Structures are given as C-alpha cells and as structure tokens.
Short mmCIF file of C-alpha atoms in Angstrom, two decimals:
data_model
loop_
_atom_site.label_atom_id
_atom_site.label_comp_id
_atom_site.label_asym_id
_atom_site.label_seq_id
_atom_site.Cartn_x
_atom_site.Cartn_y
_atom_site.Cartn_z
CA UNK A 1 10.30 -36.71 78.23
CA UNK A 2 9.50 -34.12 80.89
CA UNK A 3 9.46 -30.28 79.82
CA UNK A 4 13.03 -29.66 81.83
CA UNK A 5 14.84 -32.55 79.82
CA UNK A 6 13.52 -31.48 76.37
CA UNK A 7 15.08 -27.97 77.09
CA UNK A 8 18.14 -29.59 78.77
CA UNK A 9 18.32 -31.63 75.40
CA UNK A 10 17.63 -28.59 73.29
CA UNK A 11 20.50 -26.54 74.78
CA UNK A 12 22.91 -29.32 74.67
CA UNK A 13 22.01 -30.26 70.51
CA UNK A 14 22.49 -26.18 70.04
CA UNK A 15 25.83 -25.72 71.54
CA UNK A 16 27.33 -28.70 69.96
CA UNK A 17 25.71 -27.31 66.30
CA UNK A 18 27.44 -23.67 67.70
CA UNK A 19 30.62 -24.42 70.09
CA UNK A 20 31.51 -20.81 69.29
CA UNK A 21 28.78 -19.34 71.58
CA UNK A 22 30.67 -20.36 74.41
CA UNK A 23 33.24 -18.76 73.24
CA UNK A 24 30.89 -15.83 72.73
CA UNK A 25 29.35 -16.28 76.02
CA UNK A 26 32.27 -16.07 78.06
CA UNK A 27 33.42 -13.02 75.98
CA UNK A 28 30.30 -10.88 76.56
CA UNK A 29 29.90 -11.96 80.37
CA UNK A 30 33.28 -10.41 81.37
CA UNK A 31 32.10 -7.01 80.08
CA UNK A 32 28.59 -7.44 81.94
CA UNK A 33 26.55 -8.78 78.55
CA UNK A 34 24.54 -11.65 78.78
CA UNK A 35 23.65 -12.96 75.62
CA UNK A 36 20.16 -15.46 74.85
CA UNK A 37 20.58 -17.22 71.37
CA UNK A 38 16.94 -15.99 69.27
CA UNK A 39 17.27 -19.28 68.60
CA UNK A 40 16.08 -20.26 72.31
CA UNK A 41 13.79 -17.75 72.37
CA UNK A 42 11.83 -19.00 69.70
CA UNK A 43 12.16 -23.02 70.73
CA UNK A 44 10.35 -21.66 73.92
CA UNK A 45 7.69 -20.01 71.94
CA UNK A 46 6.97 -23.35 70.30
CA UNK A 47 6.49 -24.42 73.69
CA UNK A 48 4.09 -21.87 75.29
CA UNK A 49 0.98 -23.29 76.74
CA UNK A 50 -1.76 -23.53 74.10
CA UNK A 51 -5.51 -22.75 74.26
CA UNK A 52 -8.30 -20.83 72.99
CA UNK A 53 -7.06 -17.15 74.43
CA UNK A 54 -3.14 -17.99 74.33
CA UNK A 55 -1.47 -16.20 71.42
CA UNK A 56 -0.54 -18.74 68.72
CA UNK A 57 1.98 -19.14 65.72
CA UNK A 58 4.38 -16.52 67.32
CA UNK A 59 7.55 -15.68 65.30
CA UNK A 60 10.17 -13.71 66.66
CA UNK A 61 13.01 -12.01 64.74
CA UNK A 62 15.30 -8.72 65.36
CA UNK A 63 15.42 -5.38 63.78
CA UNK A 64 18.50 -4.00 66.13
CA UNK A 65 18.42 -3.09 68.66
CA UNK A 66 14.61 -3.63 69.13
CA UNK A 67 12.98 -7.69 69.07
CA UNK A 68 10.71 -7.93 66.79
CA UNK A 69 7.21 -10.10 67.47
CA UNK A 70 4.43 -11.45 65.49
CA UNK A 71 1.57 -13.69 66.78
CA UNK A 72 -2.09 -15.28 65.73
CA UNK A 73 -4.06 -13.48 68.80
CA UNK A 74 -7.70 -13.82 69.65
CA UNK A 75 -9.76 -10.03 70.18
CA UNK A 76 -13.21 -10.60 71.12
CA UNK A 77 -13.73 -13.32 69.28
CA UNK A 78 -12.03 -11.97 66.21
CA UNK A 79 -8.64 -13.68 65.13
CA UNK A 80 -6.07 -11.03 64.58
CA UNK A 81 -2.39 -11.66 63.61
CA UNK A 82 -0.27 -9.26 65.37
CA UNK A 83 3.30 -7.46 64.64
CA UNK A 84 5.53 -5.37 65.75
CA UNK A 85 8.88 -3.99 66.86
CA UNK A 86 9.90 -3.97 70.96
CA UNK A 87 12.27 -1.95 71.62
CA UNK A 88 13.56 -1.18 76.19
CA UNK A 89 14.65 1.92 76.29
CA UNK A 90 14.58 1.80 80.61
CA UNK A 91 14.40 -0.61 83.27
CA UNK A 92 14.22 -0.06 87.13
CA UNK A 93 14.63 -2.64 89.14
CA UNK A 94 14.36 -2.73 93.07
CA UNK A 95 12.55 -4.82 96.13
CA UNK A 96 9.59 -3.25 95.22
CA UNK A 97 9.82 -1.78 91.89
CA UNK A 98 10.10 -3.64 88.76
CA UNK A 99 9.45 -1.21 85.73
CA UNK A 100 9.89 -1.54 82.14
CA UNK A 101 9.86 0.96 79.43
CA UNK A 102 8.92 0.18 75.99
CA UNK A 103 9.03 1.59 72.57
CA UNK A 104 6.24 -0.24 70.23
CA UNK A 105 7.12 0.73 66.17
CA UNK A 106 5.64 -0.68 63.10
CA UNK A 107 3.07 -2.04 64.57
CA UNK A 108 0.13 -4.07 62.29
CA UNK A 109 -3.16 -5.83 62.17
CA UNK A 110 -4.80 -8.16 59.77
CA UNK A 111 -8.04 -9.66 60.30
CA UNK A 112 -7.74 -13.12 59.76
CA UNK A 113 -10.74 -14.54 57.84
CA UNK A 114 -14.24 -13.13 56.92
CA UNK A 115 -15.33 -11.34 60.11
CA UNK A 116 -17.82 -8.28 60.71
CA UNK A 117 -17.30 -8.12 64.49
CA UNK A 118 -17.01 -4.83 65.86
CA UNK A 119 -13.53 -5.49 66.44
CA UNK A 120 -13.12 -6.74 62.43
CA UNK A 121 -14.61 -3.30 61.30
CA UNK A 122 -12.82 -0.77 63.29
CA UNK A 123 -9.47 -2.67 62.17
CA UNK A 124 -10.66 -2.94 59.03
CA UNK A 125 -11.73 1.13 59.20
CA UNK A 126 -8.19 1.88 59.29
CA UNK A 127 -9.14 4.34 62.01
CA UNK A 128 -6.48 3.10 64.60
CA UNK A 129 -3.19 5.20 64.90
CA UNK A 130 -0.57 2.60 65.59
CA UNK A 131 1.89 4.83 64.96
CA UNK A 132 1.01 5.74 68.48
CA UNK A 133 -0.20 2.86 70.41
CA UNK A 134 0.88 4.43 74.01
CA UNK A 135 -2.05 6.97 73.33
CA UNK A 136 -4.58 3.79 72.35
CA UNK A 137 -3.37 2.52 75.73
CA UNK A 138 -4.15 5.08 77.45
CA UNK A 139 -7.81 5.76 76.52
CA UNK A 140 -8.78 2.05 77.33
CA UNK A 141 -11.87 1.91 79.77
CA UNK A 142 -9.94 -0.81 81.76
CA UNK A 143 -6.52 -0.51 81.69
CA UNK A 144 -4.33 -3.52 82.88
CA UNK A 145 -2.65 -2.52 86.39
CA UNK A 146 0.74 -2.93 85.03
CA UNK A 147 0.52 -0.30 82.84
CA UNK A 148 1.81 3.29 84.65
CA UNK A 149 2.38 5.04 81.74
CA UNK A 150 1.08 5.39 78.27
CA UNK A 151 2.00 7.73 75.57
CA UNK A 152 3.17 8.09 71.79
CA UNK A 153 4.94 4.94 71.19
CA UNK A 154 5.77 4.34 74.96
CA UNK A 155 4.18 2.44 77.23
CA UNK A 156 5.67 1.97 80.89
CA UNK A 157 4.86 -1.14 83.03
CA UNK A 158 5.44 -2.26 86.38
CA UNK A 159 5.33 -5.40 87.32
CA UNK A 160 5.21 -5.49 90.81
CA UNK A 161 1.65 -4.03 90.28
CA UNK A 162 0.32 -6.96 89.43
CA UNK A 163 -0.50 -8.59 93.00
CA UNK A 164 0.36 -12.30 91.52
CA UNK A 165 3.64 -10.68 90.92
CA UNK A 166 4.17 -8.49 93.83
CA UNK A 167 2.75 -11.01 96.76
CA UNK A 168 5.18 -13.60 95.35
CA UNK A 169 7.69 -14.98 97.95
CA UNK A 170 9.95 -16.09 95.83
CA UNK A 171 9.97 -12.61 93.88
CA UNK A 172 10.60 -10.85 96.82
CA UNK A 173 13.42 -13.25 98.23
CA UNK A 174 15.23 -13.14 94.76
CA UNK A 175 14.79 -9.01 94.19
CA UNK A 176 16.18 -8.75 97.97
CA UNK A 177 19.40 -10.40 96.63
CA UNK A 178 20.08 -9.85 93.36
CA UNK A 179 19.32 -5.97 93.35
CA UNK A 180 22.32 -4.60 96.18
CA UNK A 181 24.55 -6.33 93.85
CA UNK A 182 23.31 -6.29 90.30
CA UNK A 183 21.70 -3.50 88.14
CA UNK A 184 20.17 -3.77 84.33
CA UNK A 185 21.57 -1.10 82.44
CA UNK A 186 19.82 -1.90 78.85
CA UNK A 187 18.09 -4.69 76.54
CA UNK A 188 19.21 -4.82 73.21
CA UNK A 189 19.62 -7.36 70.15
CA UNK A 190 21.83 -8.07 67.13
CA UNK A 191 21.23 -10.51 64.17
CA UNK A 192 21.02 -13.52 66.04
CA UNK A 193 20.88 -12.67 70.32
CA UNK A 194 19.00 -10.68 72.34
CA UNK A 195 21.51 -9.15 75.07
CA UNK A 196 20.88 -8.04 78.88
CA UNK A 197 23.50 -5.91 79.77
CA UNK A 198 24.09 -5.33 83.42
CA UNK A 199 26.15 -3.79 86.09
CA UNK A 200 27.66 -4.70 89.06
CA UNK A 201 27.61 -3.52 92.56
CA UNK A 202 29.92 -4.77 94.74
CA UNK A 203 29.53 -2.65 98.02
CA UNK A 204 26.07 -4.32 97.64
CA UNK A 205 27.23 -7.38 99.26
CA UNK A 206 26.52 -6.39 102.66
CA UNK A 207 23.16 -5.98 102.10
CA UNK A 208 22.84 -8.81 99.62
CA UNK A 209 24.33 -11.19 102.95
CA UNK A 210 21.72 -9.85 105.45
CA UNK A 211 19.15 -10.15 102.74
CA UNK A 212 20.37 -13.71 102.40
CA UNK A 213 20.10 -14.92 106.32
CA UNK A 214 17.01 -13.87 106.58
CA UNK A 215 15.65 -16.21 103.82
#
C-alpha cells in the first residue's frame, strides 16, 4: 500500500472511531480555527523517514497551549533523548517572509548509554543552561541560516532563508496566493489538537486573482 493510501486509510479508520470531530471541525472552521487531531500528528511521526541522523522514537503530547516533543537524537556520535515544550508565540507570513517565533521551556537531556564523548561529558557536566536555550543558540560557531534570532527561551526562524525553501516554485506560487487572502494569527493546543488559527482577508482577492493568472 503506497504512503498516500495508508494515510487516506488512517484518516478514514479515525473519523469513523471519532464522528464528533467533524462536528468539531466544522465548528472551529467557521470562527477561523483549524484543528489537527495529536492523534495525526503522531501517526506521521511513526512514519518519518528513518536513518542513522533522523531523530527516532519521537513522542508528542501537549502541555496547553505549547506541543510538547521528545525524541532519540544522534549528537556527534552520542545518542541523546531529547524533550521539551514548543510553544509560537508569532508568525509572519508573506511572499518572501516566512518567520516563526518560538518559546523552548523545560527542556532536557539524557545521555543514552555509557558514553565519554565530549558531547556525553559536557551534558553530563550539567553546565548547559536550558533554561535559556535561545542564548546556547546564539553562541554556536555555525549557526543554521534559519535562525534570525536567538535569545532567553526564544529563538526566531525564517524559513525562506533556507535557499531549498526560498528558490522553491511551488513555495513561491502558493505564498503568492494564499497570503492577500489569509493571515495566521496564532498556534496553540488543547488536550487532544493542535489548532492554527487564522484570519481572513477578503479585499485580498484582487491580488490573490492576478497572483493566480500568472501561475
């Protein structure tokens, strides 16, 4: 069974177990809320690519309103497991911007295993302030090119700085659409969902038409 049935499949098996998430959906939609059962989330998880650098045995859960993430994770050749809360506390999203704010809390690190690595020790040391991983961040000699801003227990990234990201056609094509008519006011979760609440723009449709024809 190809990866696009199995998901089909997945979807269809969960809203027959929960009919009342349509119910739910349709709710939430006319006041701009988009809702994405945790359940989904972590079927998905289950089936991220695997291999030797690819985070393994993630687990995802919520602490509202933030998402709440642990994984197996591979540092240098040291195995790690991972945790933390997520919470967005801003998101700006045009043609050519598309920037994320995050606040990372209760964040840990176990060494899995009998390791002396450098990596093992200075986790081990206890001499890394998670409390304030923006500040980590932001001494690292080789920072990724997503990350604008590091501080505290923010870290800011934008997206469309990473040239994959940014050169893609089909990026561009869907921003050039979507963003006259539709803006992302928040993320947030409850028990069970992890919500994307947006906003509409109708005068946008003029530009969202012109940005259409010339696809």
């Amino acid at each position: 069974m190809s990866k696009a049935r199995a998901l089909l499949s997945a979807a269809v098996s969960y809203v027959r177990k929960n009919p009342d998430e349509l119910v739910k959906a349709a709710v939430n939609a006319a006041s701009g809320r988009f809702g994405v059962p945790m359940a989904a989330l972590r079927y998905l998880a289950e089936q991220a690519p695997t291999g030797k650098r690819m985070p393994k045995d993630i687990e995802l859960a919520t602490a509202p309103p933030a998402l709440r993430l642990s994984a197996t994770v591979d540092a240098m050749g040291t195995s790690l497991r991972a945790g933390g809360a997520i919470k967005v506390d801003h998101i700006e999203v045009s043609v050519d911007t598309l920037r994320v704010g995050v606040r990372l809390n209760d964040l840990k690190l176990t060494v899995l295993g009998e390791s002396d690595s450098p990596v093992a020790t200075l986790v081990k040391s206890g001499a890394l302030d998670l409390s304030k991983p923006g500040n980590l961040v932001k001494h690292l000699p080789k920072k990724p090119a997503a990350i604008v801003e590091a501080e505290g227990d923010r870290i800011v990234l934008d997206l469309m700085r990473v040239p994959s990201i940014a050169k893609n056609r089909t990026v561009q094509k869907v921003l050039s659409v979507l963003t006259p008519l539709v803006g992302i006011r928040g993320i947030e979760t409850d028990r069970d969902h992890i919500y994307v609440n947006i906003s509409a723009t109708p005068k946008g449709l003029r530009q969202a038409f012109d940005a259409i024809r010339k696809i």
